[in-house]
Amino acid sequence: MMNSPICSMLDIEFPLLAFSHCRDVVAAVSKAGGMGVFGAVNLSPERLREELDWIDAHADGKPYGVDLIVPNKFAGKGEKLDTGRLIDSIPQEHKDFASGILAEHDIATDELDRTRGISGNFARNLRAEGAASSLEVAFEYPIKLIANALGVPPQVMLDLGKQHGVPVAALVGAKEHAVAQVNAGVDILVVAGGEAGGHCGDVSTMVLIPEVARALKEVGADTPILAAGGITTGEQMAAAIAMGAAGAWCGSVWLTTAEAETNPVVKEKMLAASSRDTVRSRSRTGKPSRQLRSPWTDAWEGEDAPEPLPMPLQSMVSEPALRQIDKLSQSGHQGAKDLATYWVGQGVGLMNQPLSSGQVVQQFKEEFAEAFERLSASLGD
Amino acid sequence: MMNSPICSMLDIEFPLLAFSHCRDVVAAVSKAGGMGVFGAVNLSPERLREELDWIDAHADGKPYGVDLIVPNKFAGKGEKLDTGRLIDSIPQEHKDFASGILAEHDIATDELDRTRGISGNFARNLRAEGAASSLEVAFEYPIKLIANALGVPPQVMLDLGKQHGVPVAALVGAKEHAVAQVNAGVDILVVAGGEAGGHCGDVSTMVLIPEVARALKEVGADTPILAAGGITTGEQMAAAIAMGAAGAWCGSVWLTTAEAETNPVVKEKMLAASSRDTVRSRSRTGKPSRQLRSPWTDAWEGEDAPEPLPMPLQSMVSEPALRQIDKLSQSGHQGAKDLATYWVGQGVGLMNQPLSSGQVVQQFKEEFAEAFERLSASLGD
């Protein structure tokens, strides 16, 4: 076991956390000495139970965690989401623009089902009562970590964590938010730089980690930091620990593993991509999120593209189109293959080999050791 | 002396390089065990000689270097710059927009001298013959490093370096450029992430350093890497070395030192700024460069702002205004104080104390040692 507060808090050997929507990745990373954290935001309580049953049966008794999202602000919060009314409020310009991109790539747009732009479960989980029922399910299992990926966790999450002796983690992208989270009672901070895949701020990991570490020191907090954003290798994890993190939280690196359910077309693109092949754009959800570049994202970055809509409206424009692209790309449709994209961080430039999740953990350990040797050797005599 | 190829190549104790337009910073860093590199792009050969005379007399025999810029593409390259014709080609919209920002901040615009948008020396140095005369001056001195900050160094620079036994360094912001530079014969790569102040790409330091290190390994090159972009502390330098760099190249951190000739108003702003107070924008030079945010940069990022012009036209819009802002801000003009800005990286969030350049070097050494201890301790037993 490494000497890290993360290892002792979570009872793991190597302080590498794997955020994944794929239960196979979660179990494999936990078994390899890290910890899998299951991303459950799109699931009903029933489906979550199924997935956690499976993970619990396949993790060989190793610790695992669950990640939920409860944002503080979005259109329609607090009231039952009226999908029909939301669809009506999408400007025709946006629908036409999305359809136009598809049409240019020989994809028929008459089958797009906009009601599925945001899933009912997603909408449900974004409301406090929905999140609470998912939380209840999560705590039926012997989870060792519960994480909230957006904003300060709701009090019910903090309370349940305390009651069950389960650390509560929260994701932050700015120094100011980190201090607010610590004051709210969060046990672990996932500090994510702007190179991260998915929703992200714009301060880089290299700056944000020491900035947050120093800010916590100033307020006398010893909350451990998991570094996130662009980290897909062991030498980056070592670098983060040298700068004051207690471990790493990675999402992108698992997307190209054997276990991942990533669209194979996108997997191939990711393995071939350099770090310059991502874009931080509001075109997918309405908030800035980093994605693999494709003609789809390029079109939305173009000068004639309409301004992305606020959450959740932009998802209702983009998701039906991207779901169609995903489906067609896997049946060999060339236009769809070209357009296919998914969230990924700049670390995609370092993901060049198809590996199993266990092999990724092993490689992290080796690269970590090499990085330490390199730094140690630099000190000379 | 640390065990780094940079230390042995440059005959320095600590592989920390200081890029600065201020001769006092250059001499102070060299004396403190790092190496000062004098940024000479705006100087005539005569002025460069004066500055290097001073540095040579004040560096106590310690090694120092010179940095020049010879870009490969910009408007008017290869022909004598016709400033009058260039001024005529600036759209009225851009002049009006810049004047409008000043007017909103109670700054009269009738005294702006657009002919000084780019200095004659800058223009001269951007042409091959101009760069050659600056190079000749540089090599009259016992410099230990010559650097080119944009693109592959011209052959004359590579030849003079070889002839004088002086390593030639070049700045890169992408893996592909790094390999091209090595193939061209560059001795040291300054690999700069998108968090850097001034002109920068958009791949973060945390991703770019290991990506370039791996790319060089693949082509069998052992060219040492100086990590740049956001690095203003010793733990970040240690992190970069853990990831495969041989040292660090820093610019921003010297701007708030006692020796720096930075506008005191801007110095104060930088000491108070967080990492989120910078913006990567084309509004100053026409190419993306990272600057301290102010109402000036905010205005150019606004929806009603005109698209920035190509180099060097945008500088002819921005520089006369910014020069006026600088001047008035130092005499206490409130509008000018508000607008004042300068290039700086995201690492500004870690620059919170006014220190001397020598103290900065000393602090880097201490933080570096602490970072090593932290990483070492994480390995446990």
mmCIF file of N, CA, C and O in Angstrom, chain A residues 178-227:
data_model
loop_
_atom_site.group_PDB
_atom_site.id
_atom_site.type_symbol
_atom_site.label_atom_id
_atom_site.label_comp_id
_atom_site.label_asym_id
_atom_site.label_seq_id
_atom_site.Cartn_x
_atom_site.Cartn_y
_atom_site.Cartn_z
ATOM 1 N N ALA A 178 -13.035 24.987 -4.223
ATOM 2 C CA ALA A 178 -12.407 23.985 -3.359
ATOM 3 C C ALA A 178 -12.600 24.359 -1.900
ATOM 4 O O ALA A 178 -12.991 23.526 -1.076
ATOM 5 N N VAL A 179 -12.343 25.610 -1.580
ATOM 6 C CA VAL A 179 -12.467 26.046 -0.190
ATOM 7 C C VAL A 179 -13.923 25.959 0.261
ATOM 8 O O VAL A 179 -14.221 25.512 1.374
ATOM 9 N N ALA A 180 -14.857 26.317 -0.625
ATOM 10 C CA ALA A 180 -16.283 26.229 -0.288
ATOM 11 C C ALA A 180 -16.689 24.781 -0.011
ATOM 12 O O ALA A 180 -17.461 24.503 0.920
ATOM 13 N N GLN A 181 -16.167 23.857 -0.801
ATOM 14 C CA GLN A 181 -16.486 22.434 -0.611
ATOM 15 C C GLN A 181 -15.970 21.932 0.735
ATOM 16 O O GLN A 181 -16.645 21.181 1.432
ATOM 17 N N VAL A 182 -14.751 22.336 1.060
ATOM 18 C CA VAL A 182 -14.165 21.908 2.330
ATOM 19 C C VAL A 182 -15.003 22.449 3.487
ATOM 20 O O VAL A 182 -15.309 21.731 4.440
ATOM 21 N N ASN A 183 -15.405 23.699 3.375
ATOM 22 C CA ASN A 183 -16.236 24.296 4.418
ATOM 23 C C ASN A 183 -17.586 23.583 4.540
ATOM 24 O O ASN A 183 -18.162 23.516 5.630
ATOM 25 N N ALA A 184 -18.084 23.054 3.417
ATOM 26 C CA ALA A 184 -19.376 22.353 3.451
ATOM 27 C C ALA A 184 -19.247 20.969 4.079
ATOM 28 O O ALA A 184 -20.251 20.354 4.413
ATOM 29 N N GLY A 185 -18.007 20.472 4.219
ATOM 30 C CA GLY A 185 -17.834 19.192 4.889
ATOM 31 C C GLY A 185 -17.451 18.024 3.997
ATOM 32 O O GLY A 185 -17.539 16.863 4.392
ATOM 33 N N VAL A 186 -16.983 18.343 2.760
ATOM 34 C CA VAL A 186 -16.561 17.281 1.845
ATOM 35 C C VAL A 186 -15.274 16.623 2.358
ATOM 36 O O VAL A 186 -14.412 17.288 2.925
ATOM 37 N N ASP A 187 -15.136 15.287 2.163
ATOM 38 C CA ASP A 187 -13.987 14.565 2.694
ATOM 39 C C ASP A 187 -12.812 14.478 1.726
ATOM 40 O O ASP A 187 -11.665 14.368 2.136
ATOM 41 N N ILE A 188 -13.108 14.470 0.427
ATOM 42 C CA ILE A 188 -12.078 14.342 -0.599
ATOM 43 C C ILE A 188 -12.419 15.302 -1.730
ATOM 44 O O ILE A 188 -13.574 15.389 -2.149
ATOM 45 N N LEU A 189 -11.404 16.026 -2.230
ATOM 46 C CA LEU A 189 -11.630 16.925 -3.363
ATOM 47 C C LEU A 189 -11.060 16.323 -4.640
ATOM 48 O O LEU A 189 -9.878 15.965 -4.680
ATOM 49 N N VAL A 190 -11.896 16.218 -5.652
ATOM 50 C CA VAL A 190 -11.412 15.859 -6.985
ATOM 51 C C VAL A 190 -11.177 17.182 -7.710
ATOM 52 O O VAL A 190 -12.128 17.893 -8.036
ATOM 53 N N VAL A 191 -9.919 17.528 -7.914
ATOM 54 C CA VAL A 191 -9.562 18.835 -8.475
ATOM 55 C C VAL A 191 -9.231 18.650 -9.952
ATOM 56 O O VAL A 191 -8.217 18.040 -10.291
ATOM 57 N N ALA A 192 -10.107 19.155 -10.814
ATOM 58 C CA ALA A 192 -10.022 18.850 -12.246
ATOM 59 C C ALA A 192 -9.609 20.052 -13.077
ATOM 60 O O ALA A 192 -10.286 21.078 -13.072
ATOM 61 N N GLY A 193 -8.528 19.921 -13.808
ATOM 62 C CA GLY A 193 -8.048 20.965 -14.701
ATOM 63 C C GLY A 193 -8.838 21.021 -15.996
ATOM 64 O O GLY A 193 -9.619 20.117 -16.313
ATOM 65 N N GLY A 194 -8.638 22.087 -16.754
ATOM 66 C CA GLY A 194 -9.387 22.344 -17.977
ATOM 67 C C GLY A 194 -9.083 21.393 -19.113
ATOM 68 O O GLY A 194 -9.774 21.411 -20.128
ATOM 69 N N GLU A 195 -8.041 20.545 -18.963
ATOM 70 C CA GLU A 195 -7.757 19.577 -20.019
ATOM 71 C C GLU A 195 -8.605 18.332 -19.886
ATOM 72 O O GLU A 195 -8.490 17.401 -20.682
ATOM 73 N N ALA A 196 -9.454 18.281 -18.847
ATOM 74 C CA ALA A 196 -10.294 17.109 -18.594
ATOM 75 C C ALA A 196 -11.334 16.900 -19.682
ATOM 76 O O ALA A 196 -11.796 17.850 -20.300
ATOM 77 N N GLY A 197 -11.729 15.658 -19.869
ATOM 78 C CA GLY A 197 -12.865 15.345 -20.725
ATOM 79 C C GLY A 197 -14.156 15.680 -19.995
ATOM 80 O O GLY A 197 -14.188 15.718 -18.769
ATOM 81 N N GLY A 198 -15.218 15.926 -20.737
ATOM 82 C CA GLY A 198 -16.491 16.285 -20.116
ATOM 83 C C GLY A 198 -16.478 17.711 -19.622
ATOM 84 O O GLY A 198 -15.626 18.518 -20.026
ATOM 85 N N HIS A 199 -17.409 18.040 -18.738
ATOM 86 C CA HIS A 199 -17.499 19.406 -18.225
ATOM 87 C C HIS A 199 -16.213 19.793 -17.505
ATOM 88 O O HIS A 199 -15.687 19.023 -16.711
ATOM 89 N N CYS A 200 -15.722 20.975 -17.782
ATOM 90 C CA CYS A 200 -14.457 21.393 -17.164
ATOM 91 C C CYS A 200 -14.345 22.909 -17.152
ATOM 92 O O CYS A 200 -15.005 23.610 -17.920
ATOM 93 N N GLY A 201 -13.506 23.402 -16.251
ATOM 94 C CA GLY A 201 -13.180 24.816 -16.197
ATOM 95 C C GLY A 201 -12.087 25.126 -17.194
ATOM 96 O O GLY A 201 -11.883 24.373 -18.146
ATOM 97 N N ASP A 202 -11.332 26.216 -16.982
ATOM 98 C CA ASP A 202 -10.273 26.497 -17.941
ATOM 99 C C ASP A 202 -8.907 26.712 -17.297
ATOM 100 O O ASP A 202 -7.966 27.113 -17.974
ATOM 101 N N VAL A 203 -8.772 26.380 -16.012
ATOM 102 C CA VAL A 203 -7.448 26.441 -15.389
ATOM 103 C C VAL A 203 -6.810 25.063 -15.506
ATOM 104 O O VAL A 203 -7.443 24.050 -15.205
ATOM 105 N N SER A 204 -5.555 25.026 -15.924
ATOM 106 C CA SER A 204 -4.905 23.746 -16.188
ATOM 107 C C SER A 204 -4.574 23.001 -14.898
ATOM 108 O O SER A 204 -4.392 23.594 -13.841
ATOM 109 N N THR A 205 -4.482 21.689 -15.002
ATOM 110 C CA THR A 205 -4.161 20.823 -13.873
ATOM 111 C C THR A 205 -2.839 21.223 -13.223
ATOM 112 O O THR A 205 -2.720 21.254 -11.995
ATOM 113 N N MET A 206 -1.846 21.564 -14.046
ATOM 114 C CA MET A 206 -0.507 21.920 -13.554
ATOM 115 C C MET A 206 -0.539 23.150 -12.646
ATOM 116 O O MET A 206 0.302 23.295 -11.769
ATOM 117 N N VAL A 207 -1.474 24.031 -12.883
ATOM 118 C CA VAL A 207 -1.612 25.237 -12.061
ATOM 119 C C VAL A 207 -2.616 24.996 -10.921
ATOM 120 O O VAL A 207 -2.395 25.397 -9.776
ATOM 121 N N LEU A 208 -3.707 24.317 -11.247
ATOM 122 C CA LEU A 208 -4.807 24.187 -10.284
ATOM 123 C C LEU A 208 -4.434 23.329 -9.070
ATOM 124 O O LEU A 208 -4.831 23.652 -7.940
ATOM 125 N N ILE A 209 -3.671 22.249 -9.281
ATOM 126 C CA ILE A 209 -3.334 21.368 -8.158
ATOM 127 C C ILE A 209 -2.538 22.124 -7.082
ATOM 128 O O ILE A 209 -2.944 22.159 -5.916
ATOM 129 N N PRO A 210 -1.401 22.754 -7.448
ATOM 130 C CA PRO A 210 -0.690 23.489 -6.394
ATOM 131 C C PRO A 210 -1.491 24.662 -5.843
ATOM 132 O O PRO A 210 -1.391 24.982 -4.654
ATOM 133 N N GLU A 211 -2.305 25.295 -6.693
ATOM 134 C CA GLU A 211 -3.096 26.432 -6.223
ATOM 135 C C GLU A 211 -4.096 25.972 -5.154
ATOM 136 O O GLU A 211 -4.236 26.619 -4.106
ATOM 137 N N VAL A 212 -4.775 24.861 -5.385
ATOM 138 C CA VAL A 212 -5.732 24.356 -4.403
ATOM 139 C C VAL A 212 -4.993 23.820 -3.171
ATOM 140 O O VAL A 212 -5.403 24.076 -2.034
ATOM 141 N N ALA A 213 -3.907 23.113 -3.389
ATOM 142 C CA ALA A 213 -3.143 22.572 -2.250
ATOM 143 C C ALA A 213 -2.728 23.706 -1.317
ATOM 144 O O ALA A 213 -2.825 23.592 -0.090
ATOM 145 N N ARG A 214 -2.266 24.821 -1.908
ATOM 146 C CA ARG A 214 -1.844 25.960 -1.090
ATOM 147 C C ARG A 214 -3.031 26.621 -0.389
ATOM 148 O O ARG A 214 -2.935 27.038 0.767
ATOM 149 N N ALA A 215 -4.144 26.715 -1.102
ATOM 150 C CA ALA A 215 -5.333 27.349 -0.514
ATOM 151 C C ALA A 215 -5.837 26.530 0.675
ATOM 152 O O ALA A 215 -6.228 27.092 1.705
ATOM 153 N N LEU A 216 -5.799 25.190 0.565
ATOM 154 C CA LEU A 216 -6.248 24.351 1.677
ATOM 155 C C LEU A 216 -5.312 24.512 2.871
ATOM 156 O O LEU A 216 -5.747 24.602 4.018
ATOM 157 N N LYS A 217 -4.017 24.557 2.567
ATOM 158 C CA LYS A 217 -3.029 24.729 3.635
ATOM 159 C C LYS A 217 -3.287 26.035 4.381
ATOM 160 O O LYS A 217 -3.232 26.084 5.609
ATOM 161 N N GLU A 218 -3.599 27.078 3.610
ATOM 162 C CA GLU A 218 -3.845 28.398 4.214
ATOM 163 C C GLU A 218 -5.018 28.394 5.185
ATOM 164 O O GLU A 218 -4.994 29.083 6.197
ATOM 165 N N VAL A 219 -6.062 27.609 4.838
ATOM 166 C CA VAL A 219 -7.224 27.575 5.735
ATOM 167 C C VAL A 219 -7.105 26.436 6.740
ATOM 168 O O VAL A 219 -8.053 26.143 7.471
ATOM 169 N N GLY A 220 -5.943 25.770 6.759
ATOM 170 C CA GLY A 220 -5.706 24.728 7.756
ATOM 171 C C GLY A 220 -6.450 23.427 7.506
ATOM 172 O O GLY A 220 -6.636 22.623 8.426
ATOM 173 N N ALA A 221 -6.858 23.192 6.250
ATOM 174 C CA ALA A 221 -7.591 21.957 5.927
ATOM 175 C C ALA A 221 -6.631 20.892 5.425
ATOM 176 O O ALA A 221 -5.704 21.193 4.678
ATOM 177 N N ASP A 222 -6.847 19.636 5.850
ATOM 178 C CA ASP A 222 -6.001 18.561 5.331
ATOM 179 C C ASP A 222 -6.786 17.612 4.424
ATOM 180 O O ASP A 222 -6.406 16.458 4.227
ATOM 181 N N THR A 223 -7.865 18.121 3.851
ATOM 182 C CA THR A 223 -8.674 17.359 2.892
ATOM 183 C C THR A 223 -7.783 16.859 1.742
ATOM 184 O O THR A 223 -7.144 17.663 1.070
ATOM 185 N N PRO A 224 -7.740 15.546 1.498
ATOM 186 C CA PRO A 224 -6.885 15.069 0.408
ATOM 187 C C PRO A 224 -7.426 15.448 -0.969
ATOM 188 O O PRO A 224 -8.639 15.521 -1.174
ATOM 189 N N ILE A 225 -6.495 15.680 -1.877
ATOM 190 C CA ILE A 225 -6.815 16.074 -3.254
ATOM 191 C C ILE A 225 -6.562 14.911 -4.206
ATOM 192 O O ILE A 225 -5.486 14.313 -4.176
ATOM 193 N N LEU A 226 -7.553 14.610 -5.029
ATOM 194 C CA LEU A 226 -7.330 13.715 -6.167
ATOM 195 C C LEU A 226 -7.185 14.595 -7.397
ATOM 196 O O LEU A 226 -8.081 15.384 -7.704
ATOM 197 N N ALA A 227 -6.048 14.480 -8.080
ATOM 198 C CA ALA A 227 -5.813 15.303 -9.261
ATOM 199 C C ALA A 227 -6.524 14.704 -10.461
ATOM 200 O O ALA A 227 -6.461 13.495 -10.694
#
